[in-house]
Coordinates of N, CA, C and O in Angstrom, one line a residue:
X1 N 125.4 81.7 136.7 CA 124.5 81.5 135.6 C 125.2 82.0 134.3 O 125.2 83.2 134.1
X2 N 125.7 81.4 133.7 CA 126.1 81.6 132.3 C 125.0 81.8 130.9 O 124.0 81.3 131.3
X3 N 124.9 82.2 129.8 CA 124.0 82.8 129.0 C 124.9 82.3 127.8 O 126.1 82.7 127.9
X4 N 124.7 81.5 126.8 CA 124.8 81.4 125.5 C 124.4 82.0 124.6 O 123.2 82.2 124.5
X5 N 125.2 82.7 123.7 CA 125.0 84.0 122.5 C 124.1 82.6 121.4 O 124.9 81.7 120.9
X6 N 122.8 82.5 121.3 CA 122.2 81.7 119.7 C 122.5 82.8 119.2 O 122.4 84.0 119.6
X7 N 122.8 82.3 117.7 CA 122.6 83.4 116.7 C 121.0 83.1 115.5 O 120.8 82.2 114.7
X8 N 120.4 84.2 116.1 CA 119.3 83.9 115.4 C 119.1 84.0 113.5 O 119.8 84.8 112.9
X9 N 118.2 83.2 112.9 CA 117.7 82.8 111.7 C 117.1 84.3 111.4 O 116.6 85.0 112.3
X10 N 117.4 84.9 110.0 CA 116.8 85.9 109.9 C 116.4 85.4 108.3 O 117.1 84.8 107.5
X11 N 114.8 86.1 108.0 CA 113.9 85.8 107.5 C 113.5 87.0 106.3 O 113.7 88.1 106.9
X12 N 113.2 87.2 105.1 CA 113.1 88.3 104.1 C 111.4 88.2 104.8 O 110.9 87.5 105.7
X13 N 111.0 88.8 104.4 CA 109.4 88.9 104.0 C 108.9 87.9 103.5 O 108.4 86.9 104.0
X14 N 109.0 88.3 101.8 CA 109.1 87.1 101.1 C 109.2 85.5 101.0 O 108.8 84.7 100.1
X15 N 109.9 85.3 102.1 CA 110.4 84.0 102.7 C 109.1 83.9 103.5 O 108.3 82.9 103.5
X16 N 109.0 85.0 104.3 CA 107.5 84.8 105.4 C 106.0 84.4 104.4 O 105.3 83.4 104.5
X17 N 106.0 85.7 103.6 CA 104.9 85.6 102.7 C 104.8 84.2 102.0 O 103.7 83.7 101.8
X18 N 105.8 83.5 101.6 CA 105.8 81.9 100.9 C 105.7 81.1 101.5 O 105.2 80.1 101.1
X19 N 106.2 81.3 102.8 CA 105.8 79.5 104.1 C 104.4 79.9 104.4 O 103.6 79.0 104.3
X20 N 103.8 81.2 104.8 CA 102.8 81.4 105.5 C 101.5 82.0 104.6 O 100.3 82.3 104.9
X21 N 102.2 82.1 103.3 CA 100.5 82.5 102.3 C 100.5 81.5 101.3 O 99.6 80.8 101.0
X22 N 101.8 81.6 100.8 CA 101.9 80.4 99.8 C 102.8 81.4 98.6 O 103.0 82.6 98.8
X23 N 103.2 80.6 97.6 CA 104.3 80.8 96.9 C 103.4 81.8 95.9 O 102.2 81.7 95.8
X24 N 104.4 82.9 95.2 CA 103.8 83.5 94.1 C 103.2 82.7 92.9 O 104.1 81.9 92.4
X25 N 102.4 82.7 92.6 CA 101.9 82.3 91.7 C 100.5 81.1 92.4 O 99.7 80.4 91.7
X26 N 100.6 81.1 93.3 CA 99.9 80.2 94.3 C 98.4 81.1 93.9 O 98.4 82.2 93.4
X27 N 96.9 80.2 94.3 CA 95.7 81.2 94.4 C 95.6 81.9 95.2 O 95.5 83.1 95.1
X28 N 95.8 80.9 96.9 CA 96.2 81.8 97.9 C 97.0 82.9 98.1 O 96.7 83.7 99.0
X29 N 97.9 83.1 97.4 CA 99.0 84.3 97.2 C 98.1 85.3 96.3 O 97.5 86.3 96.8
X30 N 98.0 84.9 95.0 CA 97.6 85.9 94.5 C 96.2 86.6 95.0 O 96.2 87.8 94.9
X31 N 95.3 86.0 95.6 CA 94.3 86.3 96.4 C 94.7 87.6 97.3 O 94.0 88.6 97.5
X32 N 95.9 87.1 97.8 CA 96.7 88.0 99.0 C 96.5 89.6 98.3 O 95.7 90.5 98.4
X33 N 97.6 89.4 97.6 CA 98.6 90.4 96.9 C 97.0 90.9 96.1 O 97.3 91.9 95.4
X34 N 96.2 90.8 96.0 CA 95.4 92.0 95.4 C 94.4 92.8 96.3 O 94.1 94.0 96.2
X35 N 93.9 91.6 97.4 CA 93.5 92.3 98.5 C 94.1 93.5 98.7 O 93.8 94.7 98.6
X36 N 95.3 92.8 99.0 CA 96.4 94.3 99.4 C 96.4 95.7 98.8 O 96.3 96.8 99.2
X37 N 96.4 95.2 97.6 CA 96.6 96.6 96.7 C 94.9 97.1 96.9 O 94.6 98.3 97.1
X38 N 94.3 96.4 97.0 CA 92.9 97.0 97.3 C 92.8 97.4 98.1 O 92.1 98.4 97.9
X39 N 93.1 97.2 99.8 CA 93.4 98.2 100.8 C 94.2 99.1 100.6 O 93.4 100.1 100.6
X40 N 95.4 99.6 100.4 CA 96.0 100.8 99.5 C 95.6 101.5 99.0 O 95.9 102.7 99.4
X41 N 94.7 101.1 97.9 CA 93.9 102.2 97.0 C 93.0 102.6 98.2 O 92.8 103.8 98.2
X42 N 92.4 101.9 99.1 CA 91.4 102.7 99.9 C 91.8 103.7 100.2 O 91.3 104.8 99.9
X43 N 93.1 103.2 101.1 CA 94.0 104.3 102.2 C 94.4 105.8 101.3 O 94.4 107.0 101.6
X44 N 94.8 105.3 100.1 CA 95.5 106.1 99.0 C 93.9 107.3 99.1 O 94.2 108.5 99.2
X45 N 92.9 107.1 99.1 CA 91.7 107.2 98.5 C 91.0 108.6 99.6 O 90.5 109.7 99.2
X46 N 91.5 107.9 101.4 CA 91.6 108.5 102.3 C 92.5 109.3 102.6 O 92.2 110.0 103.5
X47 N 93.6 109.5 102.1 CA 94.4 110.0 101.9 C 94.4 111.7 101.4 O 94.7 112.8 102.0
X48 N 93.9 111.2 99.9 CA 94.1 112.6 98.9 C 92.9 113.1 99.9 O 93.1 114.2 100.3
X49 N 91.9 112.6 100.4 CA 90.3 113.2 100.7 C 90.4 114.2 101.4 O 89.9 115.4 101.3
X50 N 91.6 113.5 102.4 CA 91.9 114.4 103.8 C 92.5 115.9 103.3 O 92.1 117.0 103.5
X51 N 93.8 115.3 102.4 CA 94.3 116.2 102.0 C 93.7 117.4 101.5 O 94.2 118.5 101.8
X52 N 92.6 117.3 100.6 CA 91.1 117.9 99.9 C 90.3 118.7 100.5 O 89.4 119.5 100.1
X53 N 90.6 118.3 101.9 CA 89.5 118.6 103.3 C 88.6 118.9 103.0 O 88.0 119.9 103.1
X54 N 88.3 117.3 102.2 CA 86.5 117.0 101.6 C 86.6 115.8 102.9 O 87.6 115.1 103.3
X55 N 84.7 116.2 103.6 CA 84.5 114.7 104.1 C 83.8 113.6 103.8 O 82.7 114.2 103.8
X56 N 83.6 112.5 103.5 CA 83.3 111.4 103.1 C 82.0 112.1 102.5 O 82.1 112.1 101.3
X57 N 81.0 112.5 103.0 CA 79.6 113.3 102.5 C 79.9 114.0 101.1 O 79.4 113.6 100.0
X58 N 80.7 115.1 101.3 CA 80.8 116.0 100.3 C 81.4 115.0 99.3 O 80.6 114.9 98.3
X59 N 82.8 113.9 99.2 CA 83.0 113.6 97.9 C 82.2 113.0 97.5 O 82.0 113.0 96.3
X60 N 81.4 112.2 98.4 CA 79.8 111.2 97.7 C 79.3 112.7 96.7 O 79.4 112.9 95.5
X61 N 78.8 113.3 97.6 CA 77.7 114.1 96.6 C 78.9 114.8 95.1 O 78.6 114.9 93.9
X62 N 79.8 115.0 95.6 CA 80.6 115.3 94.1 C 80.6 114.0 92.7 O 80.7 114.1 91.4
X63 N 80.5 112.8 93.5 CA 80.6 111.7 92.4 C 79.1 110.8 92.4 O 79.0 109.7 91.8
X64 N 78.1 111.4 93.0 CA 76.5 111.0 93.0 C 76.1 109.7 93.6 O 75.3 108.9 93.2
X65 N 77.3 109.6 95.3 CA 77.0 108.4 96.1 C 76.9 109.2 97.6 O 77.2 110.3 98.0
X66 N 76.0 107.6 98.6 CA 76.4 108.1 99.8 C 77.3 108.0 100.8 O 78.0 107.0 100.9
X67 N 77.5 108.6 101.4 CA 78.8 108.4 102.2 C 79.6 107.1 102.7 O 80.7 106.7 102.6
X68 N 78.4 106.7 103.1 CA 78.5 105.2 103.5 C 79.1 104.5 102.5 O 79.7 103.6 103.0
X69 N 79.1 104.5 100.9 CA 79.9 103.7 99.8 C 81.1 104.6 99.9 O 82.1 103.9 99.9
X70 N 81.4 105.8 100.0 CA 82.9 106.4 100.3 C 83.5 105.5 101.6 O 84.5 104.7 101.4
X71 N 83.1 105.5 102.6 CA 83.5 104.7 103.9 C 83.8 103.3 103.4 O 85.0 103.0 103.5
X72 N 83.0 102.4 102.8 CA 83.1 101.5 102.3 C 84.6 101.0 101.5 O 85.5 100.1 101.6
X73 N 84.3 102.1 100.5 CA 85.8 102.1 99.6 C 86.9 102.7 100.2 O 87.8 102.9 99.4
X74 N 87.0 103.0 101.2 CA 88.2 103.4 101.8 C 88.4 102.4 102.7 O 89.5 102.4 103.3
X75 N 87.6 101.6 103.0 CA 87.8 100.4 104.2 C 87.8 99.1 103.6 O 88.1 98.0 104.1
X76 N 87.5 99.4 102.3 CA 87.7 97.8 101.5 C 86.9 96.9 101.9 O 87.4 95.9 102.2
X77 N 85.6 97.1 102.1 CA 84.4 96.8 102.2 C 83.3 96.4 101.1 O 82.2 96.1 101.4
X78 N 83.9 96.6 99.9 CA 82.9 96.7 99.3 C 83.5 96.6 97.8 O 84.5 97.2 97.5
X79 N 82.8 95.7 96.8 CA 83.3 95.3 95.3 C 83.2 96.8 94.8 O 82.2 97.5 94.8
X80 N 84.3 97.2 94.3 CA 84.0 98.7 93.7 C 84.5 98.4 91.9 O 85.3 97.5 91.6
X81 N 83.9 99.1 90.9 CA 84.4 99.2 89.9 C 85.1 100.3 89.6 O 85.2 101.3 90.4
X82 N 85.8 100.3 88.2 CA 86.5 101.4 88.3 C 86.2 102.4 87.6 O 87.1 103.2 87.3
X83 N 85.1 102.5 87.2 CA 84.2 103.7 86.8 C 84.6 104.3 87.9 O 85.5 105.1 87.7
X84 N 84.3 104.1 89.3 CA 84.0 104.5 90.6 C 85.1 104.8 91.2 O 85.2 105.7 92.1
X85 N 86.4 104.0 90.7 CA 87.5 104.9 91.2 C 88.3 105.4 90.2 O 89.5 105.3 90.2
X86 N 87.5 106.2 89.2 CA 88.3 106.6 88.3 C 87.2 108.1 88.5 O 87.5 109.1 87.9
X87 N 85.9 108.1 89.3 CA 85.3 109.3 89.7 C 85.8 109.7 90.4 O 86.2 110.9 90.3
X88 N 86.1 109.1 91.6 CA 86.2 109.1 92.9 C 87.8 110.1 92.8 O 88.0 111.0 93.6
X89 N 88.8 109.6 91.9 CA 90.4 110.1 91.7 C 90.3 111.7 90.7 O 91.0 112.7 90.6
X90 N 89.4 111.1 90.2 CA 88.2 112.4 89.3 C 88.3 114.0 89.9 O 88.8 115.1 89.8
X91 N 87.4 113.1 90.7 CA 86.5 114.6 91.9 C 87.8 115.3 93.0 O 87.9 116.4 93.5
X92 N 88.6 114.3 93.2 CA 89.7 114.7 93.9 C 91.2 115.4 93.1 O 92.3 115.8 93.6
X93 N 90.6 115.4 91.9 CA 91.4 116.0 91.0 C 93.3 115.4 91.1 O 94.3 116.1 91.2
X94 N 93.0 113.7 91.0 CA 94.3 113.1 91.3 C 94.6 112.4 90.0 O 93.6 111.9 89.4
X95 N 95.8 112.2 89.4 CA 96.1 111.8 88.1 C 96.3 110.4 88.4 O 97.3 110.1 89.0
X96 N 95.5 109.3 87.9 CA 95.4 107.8 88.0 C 96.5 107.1 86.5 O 96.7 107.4 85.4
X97 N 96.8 106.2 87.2 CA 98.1 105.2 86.2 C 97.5 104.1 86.7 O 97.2 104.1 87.9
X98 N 97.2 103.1 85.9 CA 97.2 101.9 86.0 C 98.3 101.0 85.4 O 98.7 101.2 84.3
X99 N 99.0 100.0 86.3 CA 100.0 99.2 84.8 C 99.6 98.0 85.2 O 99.6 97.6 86.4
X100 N 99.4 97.2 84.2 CA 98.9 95.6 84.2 C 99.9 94.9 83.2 O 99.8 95.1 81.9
X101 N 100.8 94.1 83.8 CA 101.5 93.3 83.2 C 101.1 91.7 83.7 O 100.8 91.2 84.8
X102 N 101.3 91.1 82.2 CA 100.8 89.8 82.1 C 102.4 89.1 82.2 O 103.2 89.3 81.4
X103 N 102.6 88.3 83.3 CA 104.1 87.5 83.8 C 103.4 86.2 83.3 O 102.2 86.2 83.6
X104 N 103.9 85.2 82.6 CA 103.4 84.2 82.2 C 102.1 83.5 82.5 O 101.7 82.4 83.0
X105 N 101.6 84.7 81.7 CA 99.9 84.1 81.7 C 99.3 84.2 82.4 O 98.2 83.6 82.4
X106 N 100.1 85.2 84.0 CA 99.3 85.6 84.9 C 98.4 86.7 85.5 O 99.1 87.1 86.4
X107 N 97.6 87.2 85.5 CA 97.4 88.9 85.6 C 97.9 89.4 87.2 O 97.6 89.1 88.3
X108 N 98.7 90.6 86.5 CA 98.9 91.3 87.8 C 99.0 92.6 87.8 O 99.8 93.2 87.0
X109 N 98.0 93.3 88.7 CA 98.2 94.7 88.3 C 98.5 95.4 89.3 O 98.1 95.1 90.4
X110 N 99.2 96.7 89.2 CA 100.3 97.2 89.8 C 99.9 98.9 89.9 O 100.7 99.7 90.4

């Protein structure tokens, strides 16, 4: 039994993300790419909390919600404004940056 060495095709991400979501600038893409960052900020969100060794209860009552909308916004569940994560980074005493750059007439923020 003999065995042939194939040399396999190797793939960026990027390459993945453009056959399989669609190209930047695509709806589908950009759809993608903000979900994303919106899962992030959840995790980022659960993150500092833990760190705070506040539990979902106490930061609600620190920013005048119920738990259940902290759960929410850490699971990306739920349309949040940023009143709400600018309390929420607030109460956790975390310093927030936003950068929004406009790439030809597109919004993306970062």
């Amino acid at each position: 039994m003999t065995t042939k060495n194939k040399e396999l095709e190797v793939f960026t991400f990027d390459q993945i993300k453009d056959e399989f979501i669609g190209e930047i600038g695509t709806e589908k893409r950009t759809r993608y790419e903000r979900e994303l960052q919106l899962e992030m900020l959840g995790e980022m969100i659960r993150k500092v909390r833990l760190e705070r060794n506040l539990t979902q209860q106490e930061l609600g009552e620190l920013i005048g919600v119920q738990r259940a909308q902290i759960s929410k916004l850490e699971n990306n569940t739920t349309n949040v404004t940023m009143e709400t994560i600018l309390k929420v980074f607030g109460a956790l005493k975390a310093k927030v940056n936003f950068n929004v750059e406009l790439l030809n007439n597109n919004e993306q923020i970062a």
